[in-house]
PDB file of C-alpha atoms in Angstrom:
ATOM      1  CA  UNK A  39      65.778 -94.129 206.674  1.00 62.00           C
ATOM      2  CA  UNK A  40      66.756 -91.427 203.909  1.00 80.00           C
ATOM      3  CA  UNK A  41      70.714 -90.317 204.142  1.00 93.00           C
ATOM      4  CA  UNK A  42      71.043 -87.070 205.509  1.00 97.00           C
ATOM      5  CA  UNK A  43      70.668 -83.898 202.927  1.00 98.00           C
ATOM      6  CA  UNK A  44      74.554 -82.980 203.424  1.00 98.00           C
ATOM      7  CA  UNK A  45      73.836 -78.908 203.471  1.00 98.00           C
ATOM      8  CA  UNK A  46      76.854 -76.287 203.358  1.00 98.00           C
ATOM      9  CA  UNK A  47      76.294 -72.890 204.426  1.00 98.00           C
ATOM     10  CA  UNK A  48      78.119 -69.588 204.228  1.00 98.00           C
ATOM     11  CA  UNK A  49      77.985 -66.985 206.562  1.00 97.00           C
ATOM     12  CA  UNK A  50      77.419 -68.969 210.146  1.00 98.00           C
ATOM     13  CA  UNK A  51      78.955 -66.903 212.704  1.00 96.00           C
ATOM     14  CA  UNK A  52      75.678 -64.961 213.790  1.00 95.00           C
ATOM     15  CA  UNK A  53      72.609 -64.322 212.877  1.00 95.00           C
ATOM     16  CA  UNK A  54      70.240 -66.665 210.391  1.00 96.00           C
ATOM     17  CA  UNK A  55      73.363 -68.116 209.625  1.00 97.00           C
ATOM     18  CA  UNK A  56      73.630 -69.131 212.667  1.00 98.00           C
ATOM     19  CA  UNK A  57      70.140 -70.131 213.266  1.00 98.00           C
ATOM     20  CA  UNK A  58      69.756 -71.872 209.959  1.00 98.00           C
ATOM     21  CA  UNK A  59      72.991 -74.133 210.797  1.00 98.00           C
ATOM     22  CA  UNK A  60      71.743 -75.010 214.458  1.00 98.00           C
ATOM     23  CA  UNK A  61      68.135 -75.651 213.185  1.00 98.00           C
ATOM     24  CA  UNK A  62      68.658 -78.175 210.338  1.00 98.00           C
ATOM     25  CA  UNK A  63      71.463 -79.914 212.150  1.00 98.00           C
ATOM     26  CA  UNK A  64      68.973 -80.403 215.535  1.00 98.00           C
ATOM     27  CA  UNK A  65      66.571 -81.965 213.501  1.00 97.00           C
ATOM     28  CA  UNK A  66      64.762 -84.677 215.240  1.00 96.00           C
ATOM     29  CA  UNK A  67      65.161 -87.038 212.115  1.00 95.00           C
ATOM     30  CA  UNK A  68      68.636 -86.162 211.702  1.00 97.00           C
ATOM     31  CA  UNK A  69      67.402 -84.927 207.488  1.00 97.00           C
ATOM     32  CA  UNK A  70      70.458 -82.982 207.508  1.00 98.00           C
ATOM     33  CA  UNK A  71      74.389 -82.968 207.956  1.00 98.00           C
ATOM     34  CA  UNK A  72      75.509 -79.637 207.980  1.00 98.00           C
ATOM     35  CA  UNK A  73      78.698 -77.613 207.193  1.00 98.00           C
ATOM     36  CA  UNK A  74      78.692 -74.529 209.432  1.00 98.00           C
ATOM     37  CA  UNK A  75      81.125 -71.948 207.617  1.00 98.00           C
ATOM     38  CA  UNK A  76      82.771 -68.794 208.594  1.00 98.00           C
ATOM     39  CA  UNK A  77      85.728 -66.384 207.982  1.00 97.00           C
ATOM     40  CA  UNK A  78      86.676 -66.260 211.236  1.00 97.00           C
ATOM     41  CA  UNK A  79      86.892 -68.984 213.461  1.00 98.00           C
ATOM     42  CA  UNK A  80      87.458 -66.946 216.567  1.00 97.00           C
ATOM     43  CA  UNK A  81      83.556 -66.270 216.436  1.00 97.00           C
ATOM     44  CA  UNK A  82      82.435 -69.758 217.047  1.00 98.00           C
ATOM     45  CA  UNK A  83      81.846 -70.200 220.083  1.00 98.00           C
ATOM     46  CA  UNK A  84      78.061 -68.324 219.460  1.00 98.00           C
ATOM     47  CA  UNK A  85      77.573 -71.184 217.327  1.00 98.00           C
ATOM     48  CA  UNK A  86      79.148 -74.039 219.254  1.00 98.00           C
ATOM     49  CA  UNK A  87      76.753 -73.357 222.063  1.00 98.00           C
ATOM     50  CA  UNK A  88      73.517 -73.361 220.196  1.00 98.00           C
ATOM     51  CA  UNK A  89      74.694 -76.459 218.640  1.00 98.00           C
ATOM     52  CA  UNK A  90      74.463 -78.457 221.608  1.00 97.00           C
ATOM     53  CA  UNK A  91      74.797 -82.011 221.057  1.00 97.00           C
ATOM     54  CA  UNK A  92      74.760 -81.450 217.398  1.00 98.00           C
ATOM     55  CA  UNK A  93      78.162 -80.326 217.376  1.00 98.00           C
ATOM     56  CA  UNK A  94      80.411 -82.910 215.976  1.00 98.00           C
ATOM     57  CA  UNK A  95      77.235 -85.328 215.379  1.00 98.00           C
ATOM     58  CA  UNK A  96      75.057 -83.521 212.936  1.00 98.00           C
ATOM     59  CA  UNK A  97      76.892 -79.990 212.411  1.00 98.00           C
ATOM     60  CA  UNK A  98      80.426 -79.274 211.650  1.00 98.00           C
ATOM     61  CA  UNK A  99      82.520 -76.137 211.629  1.00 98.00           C
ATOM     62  CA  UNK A 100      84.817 -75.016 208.987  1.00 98.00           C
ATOM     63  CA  UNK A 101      86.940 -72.255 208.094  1.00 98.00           C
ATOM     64  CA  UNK A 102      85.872 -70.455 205.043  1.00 98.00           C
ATOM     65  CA  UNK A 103      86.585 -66.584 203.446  1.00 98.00           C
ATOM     66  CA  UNK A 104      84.212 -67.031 200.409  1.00 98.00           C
ATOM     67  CA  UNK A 105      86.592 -64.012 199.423  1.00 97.00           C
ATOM     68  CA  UNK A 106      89.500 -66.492 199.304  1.00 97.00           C
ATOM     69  CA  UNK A 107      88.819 -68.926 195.866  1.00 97.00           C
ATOM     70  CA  UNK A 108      91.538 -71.287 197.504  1.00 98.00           C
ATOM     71  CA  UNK A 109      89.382 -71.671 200.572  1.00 98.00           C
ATOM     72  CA  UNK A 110      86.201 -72.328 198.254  1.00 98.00           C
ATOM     73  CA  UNK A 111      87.639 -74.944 196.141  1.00 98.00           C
ATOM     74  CA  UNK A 112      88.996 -76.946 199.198  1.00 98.00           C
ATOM     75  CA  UNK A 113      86.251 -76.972 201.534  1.00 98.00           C
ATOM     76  CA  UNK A 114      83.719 -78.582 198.186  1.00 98.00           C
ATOM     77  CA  UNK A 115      86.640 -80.706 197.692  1.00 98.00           C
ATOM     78  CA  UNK A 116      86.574 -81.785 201.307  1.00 98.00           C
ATOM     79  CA  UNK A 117      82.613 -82.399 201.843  1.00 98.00           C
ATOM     80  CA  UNK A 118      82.590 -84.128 198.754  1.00 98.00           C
ATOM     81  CA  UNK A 119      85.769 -86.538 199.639  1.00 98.00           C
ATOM     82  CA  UNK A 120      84.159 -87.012 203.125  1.00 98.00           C
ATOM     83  CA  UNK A 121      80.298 -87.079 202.074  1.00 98.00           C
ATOM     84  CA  UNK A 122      80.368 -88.097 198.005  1.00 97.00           C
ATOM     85  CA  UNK A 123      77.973 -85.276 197.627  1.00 98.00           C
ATOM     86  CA  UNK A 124      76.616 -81.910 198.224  1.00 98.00           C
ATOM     87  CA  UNK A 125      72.721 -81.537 198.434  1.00 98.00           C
ATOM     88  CA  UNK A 126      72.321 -78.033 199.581  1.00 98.00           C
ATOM     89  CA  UNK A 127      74.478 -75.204 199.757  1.00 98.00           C
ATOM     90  CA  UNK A 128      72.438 -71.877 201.196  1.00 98.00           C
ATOM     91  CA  UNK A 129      74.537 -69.034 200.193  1.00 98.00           C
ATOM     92  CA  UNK A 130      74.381 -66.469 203.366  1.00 98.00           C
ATOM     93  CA  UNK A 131      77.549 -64.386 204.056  1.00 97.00           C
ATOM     94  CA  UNK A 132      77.451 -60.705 203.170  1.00 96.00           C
ATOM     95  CA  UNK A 133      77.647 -57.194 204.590  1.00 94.00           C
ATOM     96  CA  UNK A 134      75.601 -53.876 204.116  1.00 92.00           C
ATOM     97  CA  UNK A 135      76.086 -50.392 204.116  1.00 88.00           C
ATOM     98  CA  UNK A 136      73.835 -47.428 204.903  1.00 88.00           C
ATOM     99  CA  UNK A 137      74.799 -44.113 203.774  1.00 89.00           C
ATOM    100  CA  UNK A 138      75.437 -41.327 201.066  1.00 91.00           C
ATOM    101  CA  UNK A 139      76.729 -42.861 197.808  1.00 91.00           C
ATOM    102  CA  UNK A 140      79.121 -39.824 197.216  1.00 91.00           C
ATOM    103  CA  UNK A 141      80.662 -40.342 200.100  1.00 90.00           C
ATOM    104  CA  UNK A 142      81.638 -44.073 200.353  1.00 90.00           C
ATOM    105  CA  UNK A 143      84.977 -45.337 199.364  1.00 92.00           C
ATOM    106  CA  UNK A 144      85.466 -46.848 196.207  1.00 94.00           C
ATOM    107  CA  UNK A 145      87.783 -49.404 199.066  1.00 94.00           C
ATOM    108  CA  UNK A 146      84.546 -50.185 200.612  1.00 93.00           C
ATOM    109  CA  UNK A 147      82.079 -50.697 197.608  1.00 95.00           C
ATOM    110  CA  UNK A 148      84.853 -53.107 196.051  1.00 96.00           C
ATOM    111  CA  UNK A 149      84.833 -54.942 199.378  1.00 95.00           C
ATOM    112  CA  UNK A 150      81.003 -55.200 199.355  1.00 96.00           C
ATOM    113  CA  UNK A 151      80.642 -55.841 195.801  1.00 97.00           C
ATOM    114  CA  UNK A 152      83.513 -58.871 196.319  1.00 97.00           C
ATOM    115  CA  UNK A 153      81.810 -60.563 199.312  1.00 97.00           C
ATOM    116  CA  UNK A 154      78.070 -60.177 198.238  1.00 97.00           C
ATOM    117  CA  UNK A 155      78.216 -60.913 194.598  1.00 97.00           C
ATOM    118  CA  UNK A 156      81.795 -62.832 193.354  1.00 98.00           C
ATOM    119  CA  UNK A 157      81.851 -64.287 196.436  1.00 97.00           C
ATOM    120  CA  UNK A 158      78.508 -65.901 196.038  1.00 98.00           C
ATOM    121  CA  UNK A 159      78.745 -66.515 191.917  1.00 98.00           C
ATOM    122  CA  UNK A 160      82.310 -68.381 193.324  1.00 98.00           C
ATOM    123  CA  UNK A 161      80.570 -70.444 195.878  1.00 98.00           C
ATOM    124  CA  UNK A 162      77.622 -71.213 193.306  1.00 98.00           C
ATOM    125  CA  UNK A 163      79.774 -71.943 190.754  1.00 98.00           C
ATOM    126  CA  UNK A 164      81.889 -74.130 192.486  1.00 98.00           C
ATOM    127  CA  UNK A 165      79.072 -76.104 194.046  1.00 98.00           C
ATOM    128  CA  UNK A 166      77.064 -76.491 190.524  1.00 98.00           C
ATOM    129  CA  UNK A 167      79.066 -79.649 189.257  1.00 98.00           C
ATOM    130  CA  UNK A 168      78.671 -81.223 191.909  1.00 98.00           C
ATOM    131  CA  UNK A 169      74.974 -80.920 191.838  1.00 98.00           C
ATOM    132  CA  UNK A 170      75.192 -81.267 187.933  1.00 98.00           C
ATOM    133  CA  UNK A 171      76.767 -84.627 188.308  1.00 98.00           C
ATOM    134  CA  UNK A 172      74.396 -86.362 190.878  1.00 97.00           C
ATOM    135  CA  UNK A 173      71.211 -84.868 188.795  1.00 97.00           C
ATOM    136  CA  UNK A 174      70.105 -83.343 191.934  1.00 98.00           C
ATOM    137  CA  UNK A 175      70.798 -80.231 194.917  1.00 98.00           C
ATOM    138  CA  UNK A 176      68.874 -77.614 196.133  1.00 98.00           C
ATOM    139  CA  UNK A 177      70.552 -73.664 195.905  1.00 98.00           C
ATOM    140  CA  UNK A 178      69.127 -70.879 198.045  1.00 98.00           C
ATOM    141  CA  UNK A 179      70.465 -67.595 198.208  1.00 98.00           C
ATOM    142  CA  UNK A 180      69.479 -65.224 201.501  1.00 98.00           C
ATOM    143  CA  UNK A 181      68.237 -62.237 199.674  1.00 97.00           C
ATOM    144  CA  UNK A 182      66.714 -59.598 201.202  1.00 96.00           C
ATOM    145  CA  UNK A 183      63.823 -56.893 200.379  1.00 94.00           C
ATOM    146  CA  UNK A 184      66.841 -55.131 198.893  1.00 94.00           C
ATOM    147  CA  UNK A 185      66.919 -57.837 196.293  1.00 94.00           C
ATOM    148  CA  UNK A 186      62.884 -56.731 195.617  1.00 93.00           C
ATOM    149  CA  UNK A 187      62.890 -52.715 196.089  1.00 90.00           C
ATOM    150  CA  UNK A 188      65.417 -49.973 195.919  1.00 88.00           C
ATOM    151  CA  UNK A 189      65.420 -48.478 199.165  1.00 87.00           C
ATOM    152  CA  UNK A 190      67.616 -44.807 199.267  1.00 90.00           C
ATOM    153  CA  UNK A 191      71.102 -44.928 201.180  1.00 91.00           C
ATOM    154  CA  UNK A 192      71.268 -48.648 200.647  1.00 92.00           C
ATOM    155  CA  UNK A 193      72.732 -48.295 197.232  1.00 94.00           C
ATOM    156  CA  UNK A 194      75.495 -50.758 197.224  1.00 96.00           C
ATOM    157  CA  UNK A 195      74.121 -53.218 199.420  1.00 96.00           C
ATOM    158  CA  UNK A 196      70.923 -52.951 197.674  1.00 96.00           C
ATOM    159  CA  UNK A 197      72.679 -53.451 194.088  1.00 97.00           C
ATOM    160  CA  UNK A 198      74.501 -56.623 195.672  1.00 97.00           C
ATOM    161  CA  UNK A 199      71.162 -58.247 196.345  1.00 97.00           C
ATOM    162  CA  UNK A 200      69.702 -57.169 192.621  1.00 97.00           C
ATOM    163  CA  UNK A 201      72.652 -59.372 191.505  1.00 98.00           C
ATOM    164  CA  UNK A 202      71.928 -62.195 193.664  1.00 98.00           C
ATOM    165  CA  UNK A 203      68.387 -61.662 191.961  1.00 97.00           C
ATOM    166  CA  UNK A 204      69.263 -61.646 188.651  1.00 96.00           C
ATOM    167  CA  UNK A 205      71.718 -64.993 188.777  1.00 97.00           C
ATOM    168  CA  UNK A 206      69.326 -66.583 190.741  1.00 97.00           C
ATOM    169  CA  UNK A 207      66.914 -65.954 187.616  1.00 96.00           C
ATOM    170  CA  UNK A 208      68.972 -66.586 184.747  1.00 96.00           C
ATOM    171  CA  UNK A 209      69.791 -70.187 186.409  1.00 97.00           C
ATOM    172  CA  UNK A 210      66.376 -71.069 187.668  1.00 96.00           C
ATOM    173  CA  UNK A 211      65.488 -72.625 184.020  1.00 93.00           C
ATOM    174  CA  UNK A 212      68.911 -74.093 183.380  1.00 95.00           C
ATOM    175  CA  UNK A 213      69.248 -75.596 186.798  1.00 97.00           C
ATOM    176  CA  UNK A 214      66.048 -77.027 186.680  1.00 95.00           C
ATOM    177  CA  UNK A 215      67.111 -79.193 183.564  1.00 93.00           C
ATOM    178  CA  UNK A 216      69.445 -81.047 186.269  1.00 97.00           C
ATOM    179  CA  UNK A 217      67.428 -81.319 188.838  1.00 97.00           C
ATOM    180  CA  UNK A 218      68.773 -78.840 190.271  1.00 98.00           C
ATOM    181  CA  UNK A 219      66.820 -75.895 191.861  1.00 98.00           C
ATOM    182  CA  UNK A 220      67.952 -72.439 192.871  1.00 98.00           C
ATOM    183  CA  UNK A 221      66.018 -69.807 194.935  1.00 98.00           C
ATOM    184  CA  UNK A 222      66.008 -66.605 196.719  1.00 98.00           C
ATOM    185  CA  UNK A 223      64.650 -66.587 200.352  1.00 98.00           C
ATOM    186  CA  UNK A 224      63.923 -62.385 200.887  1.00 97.00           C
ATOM    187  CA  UNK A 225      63.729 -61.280 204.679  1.00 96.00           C
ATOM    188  CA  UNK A 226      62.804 -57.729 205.453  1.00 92.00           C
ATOM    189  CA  UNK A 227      64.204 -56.520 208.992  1.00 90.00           C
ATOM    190  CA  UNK A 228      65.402 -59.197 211.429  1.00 92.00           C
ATOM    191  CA  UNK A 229      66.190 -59.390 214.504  1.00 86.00           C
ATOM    192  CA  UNK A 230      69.885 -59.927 214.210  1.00 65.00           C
ATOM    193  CA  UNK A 231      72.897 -58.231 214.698  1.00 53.00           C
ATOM    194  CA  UNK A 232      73.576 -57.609 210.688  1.00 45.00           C
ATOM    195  CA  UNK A 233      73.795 -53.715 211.954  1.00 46.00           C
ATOM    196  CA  UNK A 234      76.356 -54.317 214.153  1.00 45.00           C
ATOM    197  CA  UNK A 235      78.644 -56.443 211.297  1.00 43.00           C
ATOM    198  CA  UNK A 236      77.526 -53.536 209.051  1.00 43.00           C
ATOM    199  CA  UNK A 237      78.810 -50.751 211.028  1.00 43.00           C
ATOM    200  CA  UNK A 238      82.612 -53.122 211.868  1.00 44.00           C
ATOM    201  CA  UNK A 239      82.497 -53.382 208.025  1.00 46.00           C
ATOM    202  CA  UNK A 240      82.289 -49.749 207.642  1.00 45.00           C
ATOM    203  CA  UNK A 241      84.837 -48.072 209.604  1.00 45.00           C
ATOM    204  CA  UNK A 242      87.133 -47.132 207.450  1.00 44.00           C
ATOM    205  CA  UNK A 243      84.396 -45.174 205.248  1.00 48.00           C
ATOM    206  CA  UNK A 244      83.999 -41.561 205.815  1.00 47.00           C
ATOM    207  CA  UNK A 245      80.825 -39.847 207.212  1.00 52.00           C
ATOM    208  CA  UNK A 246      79.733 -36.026 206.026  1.00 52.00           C
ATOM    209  CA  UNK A 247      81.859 -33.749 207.459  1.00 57.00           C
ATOM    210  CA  UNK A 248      78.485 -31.600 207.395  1.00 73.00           C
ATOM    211  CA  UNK A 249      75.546 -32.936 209.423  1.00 76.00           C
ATOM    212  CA  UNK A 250      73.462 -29.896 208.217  1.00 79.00           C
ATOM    213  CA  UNK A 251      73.894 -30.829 204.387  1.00 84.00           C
ATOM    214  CA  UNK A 252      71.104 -31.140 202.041  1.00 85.00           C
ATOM    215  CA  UNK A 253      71.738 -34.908 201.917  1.00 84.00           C
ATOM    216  CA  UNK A 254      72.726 -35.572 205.282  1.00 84.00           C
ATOM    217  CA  UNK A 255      68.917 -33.870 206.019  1.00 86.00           C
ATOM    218  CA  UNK A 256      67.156 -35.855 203.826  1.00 86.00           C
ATOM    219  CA  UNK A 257      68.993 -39.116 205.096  1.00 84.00           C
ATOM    220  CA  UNK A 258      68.055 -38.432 208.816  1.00 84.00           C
ATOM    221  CA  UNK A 259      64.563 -37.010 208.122  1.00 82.00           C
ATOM    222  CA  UNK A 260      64.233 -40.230 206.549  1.00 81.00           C
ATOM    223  CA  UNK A 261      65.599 -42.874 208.419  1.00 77.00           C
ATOM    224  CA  UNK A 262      63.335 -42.546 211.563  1.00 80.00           C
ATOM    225  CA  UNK A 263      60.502 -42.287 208.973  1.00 77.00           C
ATOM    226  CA  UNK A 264      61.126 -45.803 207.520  1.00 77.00           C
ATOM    227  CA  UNK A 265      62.336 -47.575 210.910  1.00 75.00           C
ATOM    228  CA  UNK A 266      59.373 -47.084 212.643  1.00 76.00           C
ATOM    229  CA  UNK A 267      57.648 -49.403 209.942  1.00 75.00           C
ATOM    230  CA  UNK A 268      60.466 -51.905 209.841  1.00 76.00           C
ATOM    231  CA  UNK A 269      59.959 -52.220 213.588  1.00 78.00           C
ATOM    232  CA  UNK A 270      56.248 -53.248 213.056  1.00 75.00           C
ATOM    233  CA  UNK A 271      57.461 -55.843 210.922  1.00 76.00           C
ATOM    234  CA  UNK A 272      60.626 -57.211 212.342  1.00 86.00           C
ATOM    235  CA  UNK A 273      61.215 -60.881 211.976  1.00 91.00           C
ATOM    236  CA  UNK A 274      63.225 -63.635 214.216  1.00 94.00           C
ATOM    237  CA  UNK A 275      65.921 -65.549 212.702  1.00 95.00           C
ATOM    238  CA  UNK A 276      63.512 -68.721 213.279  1.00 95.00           C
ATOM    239  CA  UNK A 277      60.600 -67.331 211.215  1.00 96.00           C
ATOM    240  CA  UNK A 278      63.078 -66.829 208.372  1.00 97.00           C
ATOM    241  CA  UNK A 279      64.511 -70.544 208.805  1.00 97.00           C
ATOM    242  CA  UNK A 280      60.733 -71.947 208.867  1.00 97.00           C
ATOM    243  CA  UNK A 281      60.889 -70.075 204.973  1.00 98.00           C
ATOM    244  CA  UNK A 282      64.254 -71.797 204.206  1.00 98.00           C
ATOM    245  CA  UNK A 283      62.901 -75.278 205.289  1.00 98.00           C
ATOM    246  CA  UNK A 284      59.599 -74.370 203.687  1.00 98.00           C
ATOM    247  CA  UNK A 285      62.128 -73.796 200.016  1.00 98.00           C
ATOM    248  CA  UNK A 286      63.756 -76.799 200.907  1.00 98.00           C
ATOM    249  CA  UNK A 287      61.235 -79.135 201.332  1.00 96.00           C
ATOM    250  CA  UNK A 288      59.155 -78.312 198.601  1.00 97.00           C
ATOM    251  CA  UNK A 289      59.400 -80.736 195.496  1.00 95.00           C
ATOM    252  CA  UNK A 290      59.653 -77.830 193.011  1.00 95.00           C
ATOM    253  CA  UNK A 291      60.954 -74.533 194.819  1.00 96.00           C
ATOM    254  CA  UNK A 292      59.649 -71.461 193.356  1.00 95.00           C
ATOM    255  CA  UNK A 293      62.139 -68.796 192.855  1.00 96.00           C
ATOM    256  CA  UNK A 294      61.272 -66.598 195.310  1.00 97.00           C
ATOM    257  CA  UNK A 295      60.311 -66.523 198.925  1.00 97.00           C
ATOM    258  CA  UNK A 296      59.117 -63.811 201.203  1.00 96.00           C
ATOM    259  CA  UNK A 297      59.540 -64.340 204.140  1.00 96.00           C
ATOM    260  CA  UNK A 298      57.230 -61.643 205.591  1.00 93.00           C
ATOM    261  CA  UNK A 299      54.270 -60.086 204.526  1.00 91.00           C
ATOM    262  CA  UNK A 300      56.095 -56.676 203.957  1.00 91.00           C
ATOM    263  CA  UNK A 301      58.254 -58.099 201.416  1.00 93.00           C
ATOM    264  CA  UNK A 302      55.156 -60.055 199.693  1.00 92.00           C
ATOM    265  CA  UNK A 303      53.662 -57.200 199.297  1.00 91.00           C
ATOM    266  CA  UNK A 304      57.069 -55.402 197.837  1.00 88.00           C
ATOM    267  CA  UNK A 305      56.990 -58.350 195.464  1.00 91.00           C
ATOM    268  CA  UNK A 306      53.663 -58.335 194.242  1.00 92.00           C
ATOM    269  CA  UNK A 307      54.247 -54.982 193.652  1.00 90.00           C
ATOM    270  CA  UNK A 308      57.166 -55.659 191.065  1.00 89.00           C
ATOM    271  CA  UNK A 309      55.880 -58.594 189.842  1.00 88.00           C
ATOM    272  CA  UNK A 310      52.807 -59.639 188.319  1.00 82.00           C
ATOM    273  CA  UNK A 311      52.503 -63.119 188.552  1.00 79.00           C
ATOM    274  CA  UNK A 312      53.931 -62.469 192.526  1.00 77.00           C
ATOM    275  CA  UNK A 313      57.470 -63.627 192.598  1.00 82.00           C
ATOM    276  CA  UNK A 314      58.869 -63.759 189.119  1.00 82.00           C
ATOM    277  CA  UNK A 315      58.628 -67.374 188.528  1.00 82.00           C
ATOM    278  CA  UNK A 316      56.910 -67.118 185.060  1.00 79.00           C
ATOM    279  CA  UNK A 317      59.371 -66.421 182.415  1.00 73.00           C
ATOM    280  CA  UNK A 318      62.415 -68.479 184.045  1.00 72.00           C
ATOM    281  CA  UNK A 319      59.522 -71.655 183.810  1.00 74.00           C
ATOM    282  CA  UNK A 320      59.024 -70.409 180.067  1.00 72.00           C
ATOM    283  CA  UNK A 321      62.754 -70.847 179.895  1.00 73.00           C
ATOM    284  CA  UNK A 322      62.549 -74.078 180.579  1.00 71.00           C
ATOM    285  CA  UNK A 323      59.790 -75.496 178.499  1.00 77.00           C
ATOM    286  CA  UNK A 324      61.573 -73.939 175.517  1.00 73.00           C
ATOM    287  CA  UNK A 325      65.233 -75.711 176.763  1.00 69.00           C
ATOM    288  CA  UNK A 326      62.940 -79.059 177.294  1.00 72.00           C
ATOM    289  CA  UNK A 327      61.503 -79.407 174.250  1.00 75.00           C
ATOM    290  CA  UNK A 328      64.652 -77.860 172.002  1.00 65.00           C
TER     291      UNK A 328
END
C-alpha cells in the first residue's frame, strides 16, 4: 500500500476548504493525510464534525494566519519533522470584496492584497523546497472565474486572483523541471458562505453615502442582472473537490481547471488553446533541452 499523499491546506474553516479537507482525509484508501489550517481556531468545530472519524486519524487541525510568516515557516517545519515530506499543499484562504473602487479603503485593499496574493506567494514559497528536494509535490491554487475574466465591482478581489494566475504560470515550466506541478482550480459561484466572510471582512469599508449616484445605479442595475445567471450555474463545494481530485490525480496536471462549464467557456474565450497551457509547456522544452 502507497504512503499517504501528506496534503496541507489553507483556508479550512468553511467552505471548499472545508470540504476539500474532510473529503481527501475520508478517503476509503486512506491516499491522503491532511493538514486542516485556519486563522482562527475558534471556527473548528464546522470542521471537526464533518471530519468524523477522520479527525485525529487521517485529518489534523492547525493554527495558521498565512498573514503571519512566523506561523508559515513553523507549521512546514512541523509537517515536515512529523511526516519527512510535503506532497500537496492546495493554497485556499482568501477574501473578496464587491463594490465601488473609489470608495474602498486603501486599509482594506492592503488587507486583501496581503491575504490573497503575499500570503499565498509566502505559503508557495515556503512549501517549494520542500517539494524541490524530494523531486516531487503537487501545488494547486483555488482560483476563481475572477482569475479568468474581469468582472466590474470586483476589482481588488478580481486583481488578487489575476496574480494567483500569473505565478501559477510563470512556475508551471520551472516546477515541472522538479517534478513538481502547480495549477489553478477556477470555480464560478458556489454554494458557500464566501459572501458572508466577504461582508465580516468588509466592515470597516465605507458604502456611498448616495444610493442615487451614477455609480451606485449602475452597480445595482447590474448586480441582479448578473446573479440571476450565476444562480443557473451555482456549484457545491463537492463538485469543485471532484475538480481538485481530478488535478491531483492526473499524472501531468494541466494548468488550469474549470470547474464549471461557465468558467470553460470564460476560458476558452481568453485562451486559444483553452486554458493557457501552451506557452508555459514551450517554457519547458526550451529549459529541458538548454
Amino acid at each position: 500500500m502507497a504512503s499517504p499523499r501528506v496534503t496541507l491546506i489553507t483556508g479550512c474553516s468553511s467552505g471548499i476548504g472545508l470540504c476539500t479537507a474532510v473529503k481527501l482525509a475520508q478517503d476509503p484508501n486512506k491516499s491522503f493525510r491532511v493538514y486542516a489550517t485556519m486563522r482562527n481556531l475558534a471556527k473548528k468545530e464546522d470542521l471537526e464534525k464533518a471530519a468524523g472519524s477522520a479527525l485525529n486519524d487521517t485529518l489534523f487541525i492547525l493554527k495558521l494566519d498565512i498573514n503571519e510568516e512566523e506561523q508559515i515557516v513553523s507549521v512546514v517545519k512541523e509537517i515536515t519533522e512529523r511526516d519527512g515530506r510535503i506532497d500537496v499543499l492546495i493554497n485556499n484562504a482568501a477574501f473578496g470584496h464587491c463594490g465601488i473602487f473609489e470608495e474602498m479603503s486603501m486599509a482594506h485593499m492592503k488587507s486583501m492584497v496581503d491575504t490573497n496574493i503575499l500570503g499565498t506567494f509566502r505559503m508557495t514559497q515556503e512549501v517549494i523546497p520542500v517539494m524541490k528536494r524530494q523531486r516531487s509535490g503537487r501545488i494547486i491554487g483555488i482560483s476563481s472565474l475572477n482569475g479568468i475574466s474581469g468582472l466590474p465591482f470586483t476589482h481588488v478581489y478580481t486583481a488578487t486572483k489575476f496574480a494567483m494566475e500569473g505565478l501559477t504560470e510563470t512556475l508551471y515550466a520551472e516546477l515541472r523541471y522538479f517534478n513538481v506541478w502547480i495549477s489553478t482550480v477556477a470555480p464560478g459561484p458556489v454554494k458557500t458562505n464566501f459572501g458572508e466572510n466577504m461582508k465580516a471582512n468588509s466592515e470597516n469599508t465605507p458604502t456611498s453615502t448616495d444610493p442615487n449616484s451614477p455609480s451606485s445605479k449602475l452597480m445595482m442595475a447590474y448586480f441582479p442582472k448578473v446573479m440571476a445567471s450565476f444562480m443557473e450555474a451555482m456549484q457545491t463545494s463537492d463538485e469543485v473537490v471532484d475538480v481538485i481530485l481530478e488535478c491531483l490525480n492526473s499524472d501531468e496536471p494541466r494548468l488550469r481547471y474549470p470547474t464549471s462549464g461557465m468558467v470553460d467557456k470564460y476560458m476558452k474565450e481568453r485562451f486559444v488553446d483553452g486554458d493557457g497551457s501552451t506557452a508555459a509547456k514551450t517554457s519547458f522544452e526550451i529549459m529541458a533541452n538548454r
